[in-house]
């Protein structure tokens, strides 16, 4: 898949980054992939462009000179569902958790390669497309060797069928729909158990544990990575 969406639709990415050389290399790298790029050197401009430029995705540096990236994420999220990928310093776990709580969808840690960033961008753009689709909720899904049919609750990993309770099925479906991206425990609770469910994030950990056992029994190909302090990520292992 190239940077351009299906058809001739242009995909616009807003880059909010105060360091000029990083902003420049990001913008030129994205432009080379066919994306239309909007640039902001501070949070205020970023917010204005998020509102007026109608981006399809926001790449947001957390360390900005005026408003903090966390606040920018929160303010963008207040009226837009656009995917937000945070750019953070390596290992800044509190930043990562804070950003995800503020409504960011994903993060990359500095330094990162353009290849890694482009992959994360594609995952998050797909995710957005999936949510927008009317019949996305019932259409079957294939991620590597994993096939899931939400209507019949049938799931297969390669040749083996997965024997899942409805709850485990929904949990795996949510992780698979967001394959490659980090899913927070809170998001999983909301999506799989419902926002009015009174429970703890520990519930998620226990179900992920069961799900891992089911996947392991069925064979290789798909695994659930722990993102420490944050949540989980479904990854397809390379053959
Ligand atoms: Ca910065």
Tab-separated table of C-alpha atoms and ligand atoms in Angstrom:
chain	number	residue	atom	x	y	z
A	1	UNK	CA	0.000	0.000	0.000
A	2	UNK	CA	1.372	3.406	-0.882
A	3	UNK	CA	0.864	6.650	0.982
A	4	UNK	CA	-2.012	7.530	-1.233
A	5	UNK	CA	-5.293	6.125	-0.097
A	6	UNK	CA	-7.557	4.183	-2.368
A	7	UNK	CA	-8.342	6.017	-5.570
A	8	UNK	CA	-6.959	9.505	-5.944
A	9	UNK	CA	-7.836	10.600	-2.451
A	10	UNK	CA	-4.983	12.501	-0.923
A	11	UNK	CA	-4.026	11.532	2.593
A	12	UNK	CA	-3.032	14.524	4.704
A	13	UNK	CA	-0.681	14.218	7.665
A	14	UNK	CA	-0.154	17.010	10.162
A	15	UNK	CA	3.367	17.102	11.619
A	16	UNK	CA	3.665	19.015	14.901
A	17	UNK	CA	7.369	19.252	15.744
A	18	UNK	CA	9.407	22.238	16.893
A	19	UNK	CA	12.841	20.946	15.922
A	20	UNK	CA	13.311	22.184	12.422
A	21	UNK	CA	15.632	19.476	11.114
A	22	UNK	CA	13.402	16.679	12.423
A	23	UNK	CA	10.304	18.379	11.048
A	24	UNK	CA	11.994	18.792	7.695
A	25	UNK	CA	13.124	15.181	7.436
A	26	UNK	CA	9.685	13.918	8.517
A	27	UNK	CA	7.897	16.133	6.022
A	28	UNK	CA	10.132	15.246	3.120
A	29	UNK	CA	9.998	11.537	3.987
A	30	UNK	CA	6.190	11.625	4.109
A	31	UNK	CA	5.926	13.679	0.938
A	32	UNK	CA	8.106	11.117	-0.850
A	33	UNK	CA	5.536	8.474	0.122
A	34	UNK	CA	2.787	10.505	-1.504
A	35	UNK	CA	1.291	12.053	1.610
A	36	UNK	CA	0.235	15.677	1.711
A	37	UNK	CA	1.962	17.275	4.700
A	38	UNK	CA	0.928	20.147	6.959
A	39	UNK	CA	3.665	21.471	9.233
A	40	UNK	CA	3.420	23.138	12.620
A	41	UNK	CA	6.430	24.266	14.678
A	42	UNK	CA	4.455	24.765	17.891
A	43	UNK	CA	1.336	23.525	19.652
A	44	UNK	CA	-0.795	26.563	18.917
A	45	UNK	CA	-0.223	26.262	15.157
A	46	UNK	CA	-0.726	22.509	15.439
A	47	UNK	CA	-4.136	22.982	17.014
A	48	UNK	CA	-5.154	25.521	14.389
A	49	UNK	CA	-4.084	23.243	11.543
A	50	UNK	CA	-5.789	20.240	13.142
A	51	UNK	CA	-9.003	22.233	13.124
A	52	UNK	CA	-8.735	23.918	9.751
A	53	UNK	CA	-6.534	21.572	7.716
A	54	UNK	CA	-8.683	18.471	8.305
A	55	UNK	CA	-5.725	16.050	8.516
A	56	UNK	CA	-6.203	12.274	8.266
A	57	UNK	CA	-3.534	11.674	10.888
A	58	UNK	CA	-1.498	13.757	13.336
A	59	UNK	CA	2.143	13.137	14.188
A	60	UNK	CA	2.669	14.902	17.473
A	61	UNK	CA	5.930	15.629	19.263
A	62	UNK	CA	5.389	15.765	23.022
A	63	UNK	CA	8.123	18.309	23.798
A	64	UNK	CA	6.854	21.555	22.328
A	65	UNK	CA	7.844	25.109	23.252
A	66	UNK	CA	4.392	26.499	24.032
A	67	UNK	CA	1.604	24.033	24.860
A	68	UNK	CA	2.682	20.525	25.880
A	69	UNK	CA	2.040	17.767	23.377
A	70	UNK	CA	-0.224	16.086	25.931
A	71	UNK	CA	-2.494	19.124	26.004
A	72	UNK	CA	-2.425	19.379	22.226
A	73	UNK	CA	-3.553	15.726	22.043
A	74	UNK	CA	-6.332	16.359	24.546
A	75	UNK	CA	-7.570	19.485	22.750
A	76	UNK	CA	-7.510	17.854	19.314
A	77	UNK	CA	-9.332	14.813	20.715
A	78	UNK	CA	-12.045	17.017	22.169
A	79	UNK	CA	-13.578	17.565	18.758
A	80	UNK	CA	-11.876	15.190	16.351
A	81	UNK	CA	-11.423	11.435	16.064
A	82	UNK	CA	-8.344	11.788	13.837
A	83	UNK	CA	-5.610	9.240	14.706
A	84	UNK	CA	-2.798	10.802	16.752
A	85	UNK	CA	0.656	9.243	16.891
A	86	UNK	CA	2.852	10.709	19.609
A	87	UNK	CA	6.565	11.075	19.197
A	88	UNK	CA	8.346	10.690	22.532
A	89	UNK	CA	11.853	10.425	23.891
A	90	UNK	CA	12.992	6.852	24.389
A	91	UNK	CA	11.616	5.077	27.472
A	92	UNK	CA	9.523	8.004	28.648
A	93	UNK	CA	6.899	5.609	29.966
A	94	UNK	CA	4.982	8.249	31.907
A	95	UNK	CA	4.728	10.325	28.731
A	96	UNK	CA	3.460	7.337	26.802
A	97	UNK	CA	0.798	6.494	29.363
A	98	UNK	CA	-0.164	10.151	29.729
A	99	UNK	CA	-0.437	10.589	25.985
A	100	UNK	CA	-2.580	7.501	25.518
A	101	UNK	CA	-4.839	8.694	28.326
A	102	UNK	CA	-5.112	12.084	26.638
A	103	UNK	CA	-6.474	10.385	23.558
A	104	UNK	CA	-3.426	9.595	21.442
A	105	UNK	CA	-3.752	6.322	19.533
A	106	UNK	CA	-0.184	5.213	19.288
A	107	UNK	CA	3.385	6.324	19.797
A	108	UNK	CA	6.886	6.008	18.415
A	109	UNK	CA	9.971	6.593	20.495
A	110	UNK	CA	12.912	8.668	19.313
A	111	UNK	CA	15.114	7.820	17.565
A	112	UNK	CA	12.988	5.943	15.047
A	113	UNK	CA	13.488	4.910	11.462
A	114	UNK	CA	11.294	6.267	8.695
A	115	UNK	CA	10.329	2.672	7.890
A	116	UNK	CA	8.978	2.067	11.383
A	117	UNK	CA	7.124	5.351	11.364
A	118	UNK	CA	5.524	4.691	7.973
A	119	UNK	CA	4.358	1.270	9.180
A	120	UNK	CA	2.733	2.822	12.257
A	121	UNK	CA	1.092	5.468	10.092
A	122	UNK	CA	-0.399	2.835	7.798
A	123	UNK	CA	-1.717	0.815	10.755
A	124	UNK	CA	-3.400	3.883	12.230
A	125	UNK	CA	-4.884	5.018	8.929
A	126	UNK	CA	-6.313	1.522	8.368
A	127	UNK	CA	-7.724	1.531	11.846
A	128	UNK	CA	-9.513	4.781	11.167
A	129	UNK	CA	-10.885	3.427	7.883
A	130	UNK	CA	-12.130	0.301	9.646
A	131	UNK	CA	-14.029	2.313	12.229
A	132	UNK	CA	-15.663	4.429	9.573
A	133	UNK	CA	-16.870	1.434	7.557
A	134	UNK	CA	-20.572	0.726	8.023
A	135	UNK	CA	-20.346	-3.028	7.807
A	136	UNK	CA	-16.886	-3.216	9.322
A	137	UNK	CA	-18.349	-4.725	12.474
A	138	UNK	CA	-19.495	-7.943	10.838
A	139	UNK	CA	-17.138	-8.450	7.902
A	140	UNK	CA	-14.526	-11.138	8.329
A	141	UNK	CA	-10.972	-10.229	9.068
A	142	UNK	CA	-7.660	-11.772	8.104
A	143	UNK	CA	-4.370	-10.876	9.759
A	144	UNK	CA	-1.508	-13.126	8.696
A	145	UNK	CA	-2.647	-16.714	9.479
A	146	UNK	CA	-5.495	-15.497	11.705
A	147	UNK	CA	-9.010	-15.481	10.245
A	148	UNK	CA	-12.027	-14.248	12.218
A	149	UNK	CA	-15.699	-14.211	11.247
A	150	UNK	CA	-17.608	-12.008	13.699
A	151	UNK	CA	-21.041	-13.129	12.535
A	152	UNK	CA	-20.464	-16.794	13.303
A	153	UNK	CA	-17.807	-16.268	16.018
A	154	UNK	CA	-15.546	-18.611	14.079
A	155	UNK	CA	-11.820	-18.028	14.454
A	156	UNK	CA	-8.964	-19.951	12.865
A	157	UNK	CA	-5.214	-19.757	13.143
A	158	UNK	CA	-3.785	-21.405	10.068
A	159	UNK	CA	-5.479	-24.796	9.813
A	160	UNK	CA	-6.499	-24.960	13.458
A	161	UNK	CA	-9.762	-23.547	14.738
A	162	UNK	CA	-9.666	-21.506	17.925
A	163	UNK	CA	-12.138	-22.528	20.593
A	164	UNK	CA	-13.009	-19.156	22.141
A	165	UNK	CA	-15.712	-17.919	24.461
A	166	UNK	CA	-17.640	-14.938	23.030
A	167	UNK	CA	-15.662	-12.621	25.330
A	168	UNK	CA	-12.308	-14.010	24.220
A	169	UNK	CA	-13.475	-13.796	20.623
A	170	UNK	CA	-14.349	-10.110	21.027
A	171	UNK	CA	-11.052	-9.438	22.750
A	172	UNK	CA	-9.034	-11.117	20.005
A	173	UNK	CA	-11.120	-9.348	17.372
A	174	UNK	CA	-10.379	-5.973	18.938
A	175	UNK	CA	-6.652	-6.702	19.139
A	176	UNK	CA	-6.637	-8.044	15.571
A	177	UNK	CA	-8.476	-5.025	14.188
A	178	UNK	CA	-5.745	-2.916	15.739
A	179	UNK	CA	-2.936	-5.305	14.802
A	180	UNK	CA	0.460	-3.752	15.237
A	181	UNK	CA	-0.836	-0.889	17.330
A	182	UNK	CA	-0.786	-0.728	21.096
A	183	UNK	CA	-4.144	-1.263	22.804
A	184	UNK	CA	-4.497	0.121	26.304
A	185	UNK	CA	-6.224	-1.869	29.022
A	186	UNK	CA	-8.806	0.876	29.399
A	187	UNK	CA	-9.574	0.873	25.682
A	188	UNK	CA	-9.967	-2.914	25.764
A	189	UNK	CA	-12.287	-2.711	28.776
A	190	UNK	CA	-14.399	-0.107	26.990
A	191	UNK	CA	-14.501	-1.885	23.664
A	192	UNK	CA	-14.881	-5.472	24.812
A	193	UNK	CA	-16.628	-5.252	28.161
A	194	UNK	CA	-18.505	-2.011	27.551
A	195	UNK	CA	-17.871	1.344	29.155
A	196	UNK	CA	-20.452	0.731	31.851
A	197	UNK	CA	-18.710	-2.444	32.962
A	198	UNK	CA	-17.569	-2.098	36.541
A	199	UNK	CA	-14.303	-3.898	36.720
A	200	UNK	CA	-10.610	-3.605	36.816
A	201	UNK	CA	-7.947	-3.616	34.171
A	202	UNK	CA	-6.731	-6.811	35.856
A	203	UNK	CA	-9.691	-8.472	34.129
A	204	UNK	CA	-8.044	-7.649	30.818
A	205	UNK	CA	-4.726	-9.194	31.906
A	206	UNK	CA	-6.420	-12.429	32.907
A	207	UNK	CA	-8.296	-12.704	29.608
A	208	UNK	CA	-5.165	-11.900	27.615
A	209	UNK	CA	-3.436	-14.703	29.515
A	210	UNK	CA	-6.180	-17.150	28.474
A	211	UNK	CA	-6.100	-15.873	24.929
A	212	UNK	CA	-2.344	-16.414	24.745
A	213	UNK	CA	-2.812	-20.023	25.812
A	214	UNK	CA	-5.415	-20.566	23.091
A	215	UNK	CA	-3.142	-19.034	20.486
A	216	UNK	CA	-0.158	-21.050	21.668
A	217	UNK	CA	-2.157	-24.284	21.479
A	218	UNK	CA	-3.243	-23.504	17.939
A	219	UNK	CA	0.260	-22.826	16.665
A	220	UNK	CA	2.646	-20.041	15.675
A	221	UNK	CA	1.972	-16.942	13.636
A	222	UNK	CA	0.212	-14.523	15.935
A	223	UNK	CA	1.210	-13.405	19.404
A	224	UNK	CA	0.177	-10.841	21.983
A	225	UNK	CA	3.024	-8.614	23.097
A	226	UNK	CA	2.944	-6.888	26.453
A	227	UNK	CA	3.644	-3.166	26.232
A	228	UNK	CA	4.830	-2.619	29.773
A	229	UNK	CA	2.669	-0.295	31.815
A	230	UNK	CA	0.395	0.392	28.868
A	231	UNK	CA	-1.367	-2.618	27.408
A	232	UNK	CA	-1.008	-5.128	24.618
A	233	UNK	CA	-0.237	-5.351	20.953
A	234	UNK	CA	-1.118	-8.147	18.535
A	235	UNK	CA	1.792	-8.968	16.284
A	236	UNK	CA	2.083	-11.303	13.329
A	237	UNK	CA	5.414	-13.085	13.429
A	238	UNK	CA	7.435	-13.241	10.230
A	239	UNK	CA	7.568	-16.682	8.679
B	1	LIG	CA1	10.399	18.877	20.414
